[in-house]
mmCIF file of C-alpha atoms and ligand atoms in Angstrom:
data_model
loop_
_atom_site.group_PDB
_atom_site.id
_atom_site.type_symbol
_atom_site.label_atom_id
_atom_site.label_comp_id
_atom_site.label_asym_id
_atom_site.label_seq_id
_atom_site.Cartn_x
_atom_site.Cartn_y
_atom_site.Cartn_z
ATOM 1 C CA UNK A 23 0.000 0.000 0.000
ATOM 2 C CA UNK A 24 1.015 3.560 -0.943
ATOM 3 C CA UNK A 25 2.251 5.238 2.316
ATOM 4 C CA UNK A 26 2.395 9.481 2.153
ATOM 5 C CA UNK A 27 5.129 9.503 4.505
ATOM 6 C CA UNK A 28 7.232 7.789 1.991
ATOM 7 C CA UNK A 29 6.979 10.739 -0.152
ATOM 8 C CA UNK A 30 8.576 14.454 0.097
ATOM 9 C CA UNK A 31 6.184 16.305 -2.245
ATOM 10 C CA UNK A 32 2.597 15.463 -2.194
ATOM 11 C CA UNK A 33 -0.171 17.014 -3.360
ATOM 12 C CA UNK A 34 -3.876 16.057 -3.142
ATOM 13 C CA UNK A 35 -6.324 16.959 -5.669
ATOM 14 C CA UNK A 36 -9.933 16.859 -4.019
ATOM 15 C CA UNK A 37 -13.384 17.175 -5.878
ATOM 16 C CA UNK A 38 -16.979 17.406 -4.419
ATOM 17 C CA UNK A 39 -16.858 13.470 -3.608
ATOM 18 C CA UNK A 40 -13.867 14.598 -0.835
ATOM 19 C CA UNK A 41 -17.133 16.243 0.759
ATOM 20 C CA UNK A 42 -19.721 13.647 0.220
ATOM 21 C CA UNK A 43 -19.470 12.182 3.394
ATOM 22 C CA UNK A 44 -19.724 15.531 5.474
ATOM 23 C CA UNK A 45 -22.945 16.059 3.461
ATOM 24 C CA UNK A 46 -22.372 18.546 1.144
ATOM 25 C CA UNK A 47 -24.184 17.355 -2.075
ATOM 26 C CA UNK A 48 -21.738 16.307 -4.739
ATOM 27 C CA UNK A 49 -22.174 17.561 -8.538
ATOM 28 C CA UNK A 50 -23.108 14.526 -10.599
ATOM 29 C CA UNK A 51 -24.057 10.831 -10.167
ATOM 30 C CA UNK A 52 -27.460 10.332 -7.388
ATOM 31 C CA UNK A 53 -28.269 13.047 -5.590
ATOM 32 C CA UNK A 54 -25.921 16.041 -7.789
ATOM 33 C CA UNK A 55 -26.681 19.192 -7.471
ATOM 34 C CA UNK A 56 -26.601 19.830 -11.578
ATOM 35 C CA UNK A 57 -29.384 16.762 -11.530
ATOM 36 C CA UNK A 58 -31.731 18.991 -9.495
ATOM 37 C CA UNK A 59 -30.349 22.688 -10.899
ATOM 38 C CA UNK A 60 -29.586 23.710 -14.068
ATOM 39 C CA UNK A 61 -26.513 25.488 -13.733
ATOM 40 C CA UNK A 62 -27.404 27.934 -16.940
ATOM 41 C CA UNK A 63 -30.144 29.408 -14.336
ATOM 42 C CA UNK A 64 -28.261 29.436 -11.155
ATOM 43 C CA UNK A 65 -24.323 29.106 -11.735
ATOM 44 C CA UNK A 66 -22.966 31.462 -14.367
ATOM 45 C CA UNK A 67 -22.690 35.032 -15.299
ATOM 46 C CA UNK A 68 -25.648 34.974 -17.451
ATOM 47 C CA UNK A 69 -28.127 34.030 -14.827
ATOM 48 C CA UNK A 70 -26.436 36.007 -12.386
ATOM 49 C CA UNK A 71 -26.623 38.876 -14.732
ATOM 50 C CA UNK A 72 -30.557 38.052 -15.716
ATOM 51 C CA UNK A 73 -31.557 37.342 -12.211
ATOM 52 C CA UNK A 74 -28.505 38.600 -9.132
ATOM 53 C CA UNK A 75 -31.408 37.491 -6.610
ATOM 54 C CA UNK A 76 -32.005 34.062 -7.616
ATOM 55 C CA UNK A 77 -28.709 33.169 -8.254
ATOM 56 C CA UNK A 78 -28.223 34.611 -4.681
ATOM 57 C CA UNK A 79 -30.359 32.404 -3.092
ATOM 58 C CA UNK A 80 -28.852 29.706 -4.642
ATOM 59 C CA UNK A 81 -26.050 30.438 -3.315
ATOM 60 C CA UNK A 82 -27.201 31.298 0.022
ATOM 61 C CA UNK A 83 -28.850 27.764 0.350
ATOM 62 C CA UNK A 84 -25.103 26.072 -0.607
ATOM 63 C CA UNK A 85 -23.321 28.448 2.236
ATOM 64 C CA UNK A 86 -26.334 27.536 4.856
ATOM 65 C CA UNK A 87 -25.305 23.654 3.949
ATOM 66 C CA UNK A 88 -22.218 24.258 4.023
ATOM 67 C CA UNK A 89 -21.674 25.900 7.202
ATOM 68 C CA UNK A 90 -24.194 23.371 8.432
ATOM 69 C CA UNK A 91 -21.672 20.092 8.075
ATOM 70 C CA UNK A 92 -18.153 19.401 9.404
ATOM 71 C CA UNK A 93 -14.622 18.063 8.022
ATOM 72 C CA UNK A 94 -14.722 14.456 8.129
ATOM 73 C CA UNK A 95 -11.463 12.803 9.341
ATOM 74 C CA UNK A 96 -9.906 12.577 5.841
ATOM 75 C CA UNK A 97 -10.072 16.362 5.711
ATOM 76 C CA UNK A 98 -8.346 16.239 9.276
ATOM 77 C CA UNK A 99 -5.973 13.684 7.995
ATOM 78 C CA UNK A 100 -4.979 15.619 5.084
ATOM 79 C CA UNK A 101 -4.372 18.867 7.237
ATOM 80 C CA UNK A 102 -2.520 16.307 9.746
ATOM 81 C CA UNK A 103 -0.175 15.462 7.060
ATOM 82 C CA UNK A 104 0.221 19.286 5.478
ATOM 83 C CA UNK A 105 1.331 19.927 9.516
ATOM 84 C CA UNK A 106 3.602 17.453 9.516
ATOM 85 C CA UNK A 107 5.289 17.550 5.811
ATOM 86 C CA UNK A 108 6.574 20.931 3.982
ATOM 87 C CA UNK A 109 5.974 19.637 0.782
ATOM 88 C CA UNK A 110 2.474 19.017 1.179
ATOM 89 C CA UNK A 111 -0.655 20.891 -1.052
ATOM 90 C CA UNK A 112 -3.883 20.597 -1.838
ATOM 91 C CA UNK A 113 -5.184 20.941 -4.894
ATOM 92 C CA UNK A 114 -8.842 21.147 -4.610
ATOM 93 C CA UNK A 115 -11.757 22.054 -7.134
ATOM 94 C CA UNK A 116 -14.056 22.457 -4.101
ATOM 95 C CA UNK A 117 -15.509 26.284 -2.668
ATOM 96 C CA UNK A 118 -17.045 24.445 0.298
ATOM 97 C CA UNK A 119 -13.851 25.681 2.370
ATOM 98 C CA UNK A 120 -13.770 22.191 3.877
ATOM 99 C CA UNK A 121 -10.083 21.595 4.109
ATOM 100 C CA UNK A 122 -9.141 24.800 5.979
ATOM 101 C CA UNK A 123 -12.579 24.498 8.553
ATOM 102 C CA UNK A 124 -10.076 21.209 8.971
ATOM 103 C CA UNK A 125 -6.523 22.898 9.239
ATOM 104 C CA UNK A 126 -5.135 23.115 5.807
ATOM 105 C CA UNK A 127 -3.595 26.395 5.074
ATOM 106 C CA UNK A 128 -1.482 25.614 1.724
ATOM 107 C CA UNK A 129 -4.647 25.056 -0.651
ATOM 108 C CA UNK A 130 -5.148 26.240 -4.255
ATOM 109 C CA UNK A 131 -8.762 26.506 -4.937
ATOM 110 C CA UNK A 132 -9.424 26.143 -8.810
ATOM 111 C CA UNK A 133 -13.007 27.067 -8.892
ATOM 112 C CA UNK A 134 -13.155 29.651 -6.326
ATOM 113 C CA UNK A 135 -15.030 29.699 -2.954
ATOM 114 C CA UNK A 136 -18.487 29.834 -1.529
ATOM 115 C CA UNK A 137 -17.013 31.981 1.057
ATOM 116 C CA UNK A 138 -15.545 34.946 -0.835
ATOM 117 C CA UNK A 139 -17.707 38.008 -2.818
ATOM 118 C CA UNK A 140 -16.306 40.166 -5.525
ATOM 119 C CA UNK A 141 -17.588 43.454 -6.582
ATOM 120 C CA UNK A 142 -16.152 43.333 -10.232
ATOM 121 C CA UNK A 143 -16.518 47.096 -11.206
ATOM 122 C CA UNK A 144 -14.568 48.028 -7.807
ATOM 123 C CA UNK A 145 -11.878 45.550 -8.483
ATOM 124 C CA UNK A 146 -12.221 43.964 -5.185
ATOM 125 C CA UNK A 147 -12.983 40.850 -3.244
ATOM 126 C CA UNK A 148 -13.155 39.648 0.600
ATOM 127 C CA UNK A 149 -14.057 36.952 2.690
ATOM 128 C CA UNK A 150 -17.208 36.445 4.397
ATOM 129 C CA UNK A 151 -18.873 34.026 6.285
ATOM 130 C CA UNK A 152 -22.039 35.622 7.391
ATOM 131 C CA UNK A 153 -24.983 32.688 6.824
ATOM 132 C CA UNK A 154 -27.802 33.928 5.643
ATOM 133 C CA UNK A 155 -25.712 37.208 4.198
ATOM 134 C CA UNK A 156 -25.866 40.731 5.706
ATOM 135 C CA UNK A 157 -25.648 43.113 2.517
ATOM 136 C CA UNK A 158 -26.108 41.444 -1.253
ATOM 137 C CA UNK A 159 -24.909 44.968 -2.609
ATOM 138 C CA UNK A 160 -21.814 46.717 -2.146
ATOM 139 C CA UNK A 161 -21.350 50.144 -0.846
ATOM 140 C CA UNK A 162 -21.083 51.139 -4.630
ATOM 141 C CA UNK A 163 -24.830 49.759 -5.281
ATOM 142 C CA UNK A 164 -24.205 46.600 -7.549
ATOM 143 C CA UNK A 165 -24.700 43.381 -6.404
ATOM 144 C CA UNK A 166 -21.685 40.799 -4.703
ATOM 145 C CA UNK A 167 -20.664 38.216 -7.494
ATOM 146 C CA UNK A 168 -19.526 34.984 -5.187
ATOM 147 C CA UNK A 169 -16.155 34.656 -5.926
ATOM 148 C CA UNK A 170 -16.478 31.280 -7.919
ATOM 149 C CA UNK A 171 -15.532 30.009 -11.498
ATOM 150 C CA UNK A 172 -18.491 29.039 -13.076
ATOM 151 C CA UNK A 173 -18.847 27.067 -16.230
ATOM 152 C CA UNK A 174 -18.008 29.276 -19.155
ATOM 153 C CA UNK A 175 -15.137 31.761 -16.394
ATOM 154 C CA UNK A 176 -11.833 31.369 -17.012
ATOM 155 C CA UNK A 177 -9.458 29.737 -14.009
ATOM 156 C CA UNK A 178 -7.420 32.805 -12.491
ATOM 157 C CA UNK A 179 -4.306 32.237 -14.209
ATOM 158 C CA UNK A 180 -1.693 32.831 -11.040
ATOM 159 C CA UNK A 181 -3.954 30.268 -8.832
ATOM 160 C CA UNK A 182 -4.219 27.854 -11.974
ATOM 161 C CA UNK A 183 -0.564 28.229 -12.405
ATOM 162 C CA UNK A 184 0.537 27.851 -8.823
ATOM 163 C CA UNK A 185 -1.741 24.105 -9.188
ATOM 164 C CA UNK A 186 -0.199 23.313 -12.640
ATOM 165 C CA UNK A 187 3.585 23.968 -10.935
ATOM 166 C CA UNK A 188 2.195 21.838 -7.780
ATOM 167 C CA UNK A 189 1.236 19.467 -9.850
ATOM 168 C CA UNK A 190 3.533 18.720 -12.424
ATOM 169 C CA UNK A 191 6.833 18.621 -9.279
ATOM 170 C CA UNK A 192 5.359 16.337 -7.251
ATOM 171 C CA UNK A 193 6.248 12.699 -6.262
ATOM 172 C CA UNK A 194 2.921 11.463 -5.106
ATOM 173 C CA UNK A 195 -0.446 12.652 -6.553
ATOM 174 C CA UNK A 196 -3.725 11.688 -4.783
ATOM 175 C CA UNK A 197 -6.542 12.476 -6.436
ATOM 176 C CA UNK A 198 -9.902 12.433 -4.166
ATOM 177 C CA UNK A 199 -13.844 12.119 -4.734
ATOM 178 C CA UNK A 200 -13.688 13.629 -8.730
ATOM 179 C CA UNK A 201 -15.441 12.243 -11.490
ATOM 180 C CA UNK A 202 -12.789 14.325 -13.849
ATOM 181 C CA UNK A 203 -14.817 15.872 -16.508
ATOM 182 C CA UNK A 204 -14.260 19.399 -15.797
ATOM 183 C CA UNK A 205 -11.515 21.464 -17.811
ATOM 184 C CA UNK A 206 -8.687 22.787 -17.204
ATOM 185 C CA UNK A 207 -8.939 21.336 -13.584
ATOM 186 C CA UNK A 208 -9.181 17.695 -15.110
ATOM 187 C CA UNK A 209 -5.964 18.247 -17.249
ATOM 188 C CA UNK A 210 -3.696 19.072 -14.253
ATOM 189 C CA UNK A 211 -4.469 15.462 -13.156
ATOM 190 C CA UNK A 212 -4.478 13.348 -16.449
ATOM 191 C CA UNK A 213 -0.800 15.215 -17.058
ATOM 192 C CA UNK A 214 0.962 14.197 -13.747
ATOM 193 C CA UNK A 215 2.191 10.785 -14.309
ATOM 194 C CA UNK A 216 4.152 12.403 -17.489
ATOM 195 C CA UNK A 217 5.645 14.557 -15.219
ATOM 196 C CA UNK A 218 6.843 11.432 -12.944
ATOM 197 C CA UNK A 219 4.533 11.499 -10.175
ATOM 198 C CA UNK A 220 3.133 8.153 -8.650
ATOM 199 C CA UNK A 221 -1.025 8.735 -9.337
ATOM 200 C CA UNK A 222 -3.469 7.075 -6.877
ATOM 201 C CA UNK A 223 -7.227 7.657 -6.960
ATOM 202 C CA UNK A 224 -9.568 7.103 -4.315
ATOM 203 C CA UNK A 225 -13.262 6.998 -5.805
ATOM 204 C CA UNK A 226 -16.097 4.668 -4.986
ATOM 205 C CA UNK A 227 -16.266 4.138 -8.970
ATOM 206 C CA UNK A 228 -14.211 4.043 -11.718
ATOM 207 C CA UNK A 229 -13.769 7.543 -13.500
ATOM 208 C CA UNK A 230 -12.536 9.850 -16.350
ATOM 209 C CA UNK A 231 -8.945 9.519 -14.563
ATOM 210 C CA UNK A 232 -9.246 6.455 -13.707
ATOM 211 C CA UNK A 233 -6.991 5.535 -16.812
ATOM 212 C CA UNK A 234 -4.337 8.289 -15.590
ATOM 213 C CA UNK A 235 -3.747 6.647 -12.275
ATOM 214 C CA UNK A 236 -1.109 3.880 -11.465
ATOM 215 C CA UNK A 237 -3.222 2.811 -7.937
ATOM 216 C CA UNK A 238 -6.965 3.444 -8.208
ATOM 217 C CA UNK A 239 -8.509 2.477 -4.978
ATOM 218 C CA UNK A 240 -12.426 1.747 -4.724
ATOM 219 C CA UNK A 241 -14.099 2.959 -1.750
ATOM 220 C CA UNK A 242 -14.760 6.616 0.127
ATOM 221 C CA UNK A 243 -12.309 8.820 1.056
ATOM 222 C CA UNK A 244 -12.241 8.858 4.835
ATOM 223 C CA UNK A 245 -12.429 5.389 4.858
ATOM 224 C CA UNK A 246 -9.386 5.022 2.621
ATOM 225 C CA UNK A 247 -7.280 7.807 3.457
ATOM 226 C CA UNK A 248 -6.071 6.595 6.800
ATOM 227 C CA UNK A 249 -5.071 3.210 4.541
ATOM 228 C CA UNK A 250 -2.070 5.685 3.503
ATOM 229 C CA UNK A 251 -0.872 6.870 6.864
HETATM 230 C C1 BV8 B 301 -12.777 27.539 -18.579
HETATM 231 C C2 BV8 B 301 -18.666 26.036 -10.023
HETATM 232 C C3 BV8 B 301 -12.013 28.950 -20.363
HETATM 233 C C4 BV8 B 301 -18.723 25.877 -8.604
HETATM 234 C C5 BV8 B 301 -18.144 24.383 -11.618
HETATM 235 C C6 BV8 B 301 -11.481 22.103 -22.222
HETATM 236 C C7 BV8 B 301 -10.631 23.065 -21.710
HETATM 237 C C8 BV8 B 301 -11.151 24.151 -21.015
HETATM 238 C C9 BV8 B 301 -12.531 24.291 -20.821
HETATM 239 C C10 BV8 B 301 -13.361 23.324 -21.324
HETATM 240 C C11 BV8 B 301 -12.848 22.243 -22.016
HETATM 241 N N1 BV8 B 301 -13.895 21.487 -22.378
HETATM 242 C C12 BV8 B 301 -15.061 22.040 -21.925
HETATM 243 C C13 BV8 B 301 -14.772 23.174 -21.289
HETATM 244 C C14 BV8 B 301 -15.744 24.048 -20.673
HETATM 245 C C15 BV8 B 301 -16.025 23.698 -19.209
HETATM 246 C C16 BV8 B 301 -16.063 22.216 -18.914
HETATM 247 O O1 BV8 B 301 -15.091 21.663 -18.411
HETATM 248 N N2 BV8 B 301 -17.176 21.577 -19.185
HETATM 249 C C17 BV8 B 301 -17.292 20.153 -18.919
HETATM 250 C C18 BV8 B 301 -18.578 19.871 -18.147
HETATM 251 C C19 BV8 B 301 -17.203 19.408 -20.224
HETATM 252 N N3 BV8 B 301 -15.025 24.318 -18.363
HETATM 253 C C20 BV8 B 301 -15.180 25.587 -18.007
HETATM 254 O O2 BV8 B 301 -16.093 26.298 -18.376
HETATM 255 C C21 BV8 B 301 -14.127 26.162 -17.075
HETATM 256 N N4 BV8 B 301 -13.700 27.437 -17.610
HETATM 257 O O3 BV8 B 301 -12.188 26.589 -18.986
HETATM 258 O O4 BV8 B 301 -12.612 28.831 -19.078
HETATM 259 C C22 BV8 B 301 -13.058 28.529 -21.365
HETATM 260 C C23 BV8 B 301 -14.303 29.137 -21.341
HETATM 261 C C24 BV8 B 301 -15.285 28.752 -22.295
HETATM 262 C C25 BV8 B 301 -15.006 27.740 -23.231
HETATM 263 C C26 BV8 B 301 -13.749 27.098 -23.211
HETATM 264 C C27 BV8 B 301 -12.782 27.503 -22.284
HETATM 265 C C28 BV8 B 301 -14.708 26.399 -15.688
HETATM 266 C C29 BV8 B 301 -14.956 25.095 -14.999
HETATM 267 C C30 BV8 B 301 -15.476 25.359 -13.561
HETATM 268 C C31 BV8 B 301 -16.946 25.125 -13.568
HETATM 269 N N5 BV8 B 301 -17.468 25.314 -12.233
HETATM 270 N N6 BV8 B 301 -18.857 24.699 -10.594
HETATM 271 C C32 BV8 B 301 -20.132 25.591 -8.206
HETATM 272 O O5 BV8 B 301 -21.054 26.264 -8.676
HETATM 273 O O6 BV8 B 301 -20.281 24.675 -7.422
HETATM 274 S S1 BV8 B 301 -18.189 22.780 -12.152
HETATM 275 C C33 BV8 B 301 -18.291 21.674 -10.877
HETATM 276 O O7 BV8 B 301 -17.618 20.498 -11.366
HETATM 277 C C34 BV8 B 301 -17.578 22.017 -9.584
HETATM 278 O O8 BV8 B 301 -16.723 23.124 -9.668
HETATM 279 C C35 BV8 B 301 -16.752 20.796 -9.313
HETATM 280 O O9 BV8 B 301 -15.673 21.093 -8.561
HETATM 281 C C36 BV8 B 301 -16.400 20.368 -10.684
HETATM 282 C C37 BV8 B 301 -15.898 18.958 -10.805
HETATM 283 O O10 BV8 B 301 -16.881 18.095 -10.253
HETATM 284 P P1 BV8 B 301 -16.356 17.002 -9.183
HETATM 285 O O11 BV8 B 301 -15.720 17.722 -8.062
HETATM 286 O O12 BV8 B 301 -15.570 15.978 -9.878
HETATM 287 O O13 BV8 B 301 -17.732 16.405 -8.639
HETATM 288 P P2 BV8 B 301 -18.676 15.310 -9.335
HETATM 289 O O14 BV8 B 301 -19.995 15.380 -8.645
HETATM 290 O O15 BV8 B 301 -18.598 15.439 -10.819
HETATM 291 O O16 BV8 B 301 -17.971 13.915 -8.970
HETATM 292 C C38 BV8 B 301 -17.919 13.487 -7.616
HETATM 293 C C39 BV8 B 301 -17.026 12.271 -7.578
HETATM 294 O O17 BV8 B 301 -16.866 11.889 -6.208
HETATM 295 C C40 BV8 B 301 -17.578 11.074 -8.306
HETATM 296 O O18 BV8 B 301 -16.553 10.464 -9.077
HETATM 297 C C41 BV8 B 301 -18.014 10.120 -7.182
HETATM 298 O O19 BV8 B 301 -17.865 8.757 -7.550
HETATM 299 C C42 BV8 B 301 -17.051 10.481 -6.100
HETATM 300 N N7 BV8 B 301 -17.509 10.229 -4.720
HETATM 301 C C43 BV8 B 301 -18.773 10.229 -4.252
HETATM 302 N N8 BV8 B 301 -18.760 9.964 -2.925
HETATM 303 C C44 BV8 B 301 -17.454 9.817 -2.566
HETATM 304 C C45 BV8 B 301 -16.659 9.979 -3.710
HETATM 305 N N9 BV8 B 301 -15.313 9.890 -3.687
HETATM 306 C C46 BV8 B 301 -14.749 9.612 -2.496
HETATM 307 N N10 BV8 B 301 -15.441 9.458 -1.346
HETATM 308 C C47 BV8 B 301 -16.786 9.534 -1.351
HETATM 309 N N11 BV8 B 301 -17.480 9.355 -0.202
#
């Protein structure tokens, strides 16, 4: 069995299935969000342009569920291990801000975060964790964007690039709870075994990576992560 402590640079590369088990609904497959939402109406810039409110409440509903479950012990594992091991990362495509509520601190988060706002004509963005939210307009009068990539955004380069480097130096790649169909986030992990890292997944199922991996190993992530301590 792959051991992480065998390894100096690590990275794990998390998807929505890393939260499954905390309860935060996962994308696709039974129960996905995108099986009960259309994400055209409720998660991208058109429908936030057509309808701020709606798209707001949305939101609001993911942040109240959010803030409403805790890290399960693979998220405390994985922050265990980032304590422990300088050349630990995360990698995640998650905005459920699971991994720091558990610790971690060096995390790249591809698609953004539930728990930041933007106001795009002022330039400027900040955290906030206020469930349900305070203001939905800035001081300026537009509305808060959340401060995720939705389908059709492009990745901010420097956070995308920071993954890619994270990514493609690394020994040991562990890619958690992703059904790897999105793009560019997908890529980072198909591309790592060129780059000479050792590629485990840890999925219930067999996936769009699953071909990419050298270990794929069938069953949930807290219940397989401690198999690697
Ligand atoms: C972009 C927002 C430039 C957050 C999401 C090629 C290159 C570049 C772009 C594209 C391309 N091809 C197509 C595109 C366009 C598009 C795309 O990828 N479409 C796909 C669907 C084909 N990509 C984009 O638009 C990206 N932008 O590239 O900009 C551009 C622009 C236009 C045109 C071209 C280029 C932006 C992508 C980000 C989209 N944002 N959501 C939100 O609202 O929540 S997508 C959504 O999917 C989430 O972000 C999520 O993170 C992501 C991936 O999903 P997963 O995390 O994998 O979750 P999923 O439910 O799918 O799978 C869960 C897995 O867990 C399963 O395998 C399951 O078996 C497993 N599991 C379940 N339980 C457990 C478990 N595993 C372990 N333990 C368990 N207990």
């Amino acid at each position: 069995m792959v051991k992480v402590s065998n390894f100096n640079k690590v990275v794990f590369f998390t998807g929505a299935g890393m939260s499954a088990e905390c309860g935060v609904p996962t994308y696709r497959g039974q129960g996905g969000l995108w099986g009960q939402y259309r994400h055209e109406d409720y998660a991208c810039q058109e429908a936030f342009d057509r309808d701020p409110e709606a798209v707001w409440e949305f939101h609001e509903r993911r942040r109240a569920q959010a803030a409403g479950c805790q890290p399960h012990r693979g998220h405390f594992l994985i922050a265990e291990w980032e304590r422990e091991m300088p050349g630990v990362q995360v990698v995640t495509q998650n905005i459920d801000g699971m991994h720091q509520r558990a610790g971690v601190t060096r995390i790249h988060e591809l698609h953004g975060s539930l728990w930041r706002l933007r106001c795009d004509p002022c330039g400027i963005v900040e955290e906030n964790h206020e469930v349900p939210l305070g203001h939905l307009r800035h001081a300026c009068g537009g509305f808060w964007r959340p401060d995720i990539v939705w389908f059709g955004d492009c990745l901010r380069r420097d956070v995308l690039g920071d993954a890619r480097h994270a990514i493609r130096t690394c020994e040991l790649l562990v890619i958690v709870g992703t059904s790897g169909v999105v793009y560019p986030a997908a890529q980072l992990a198909v591309e790592a075994r060129a780059f000479g890292a050792l590629v485990v997944e840890i999925n219930p199922e067999a996936t769009h990576l699953t071909a990419s991996c050298d270990v794929s190993l069938r069953g949930s992530a807290s219940e397989i992560l401690p198999q690697l301590a």
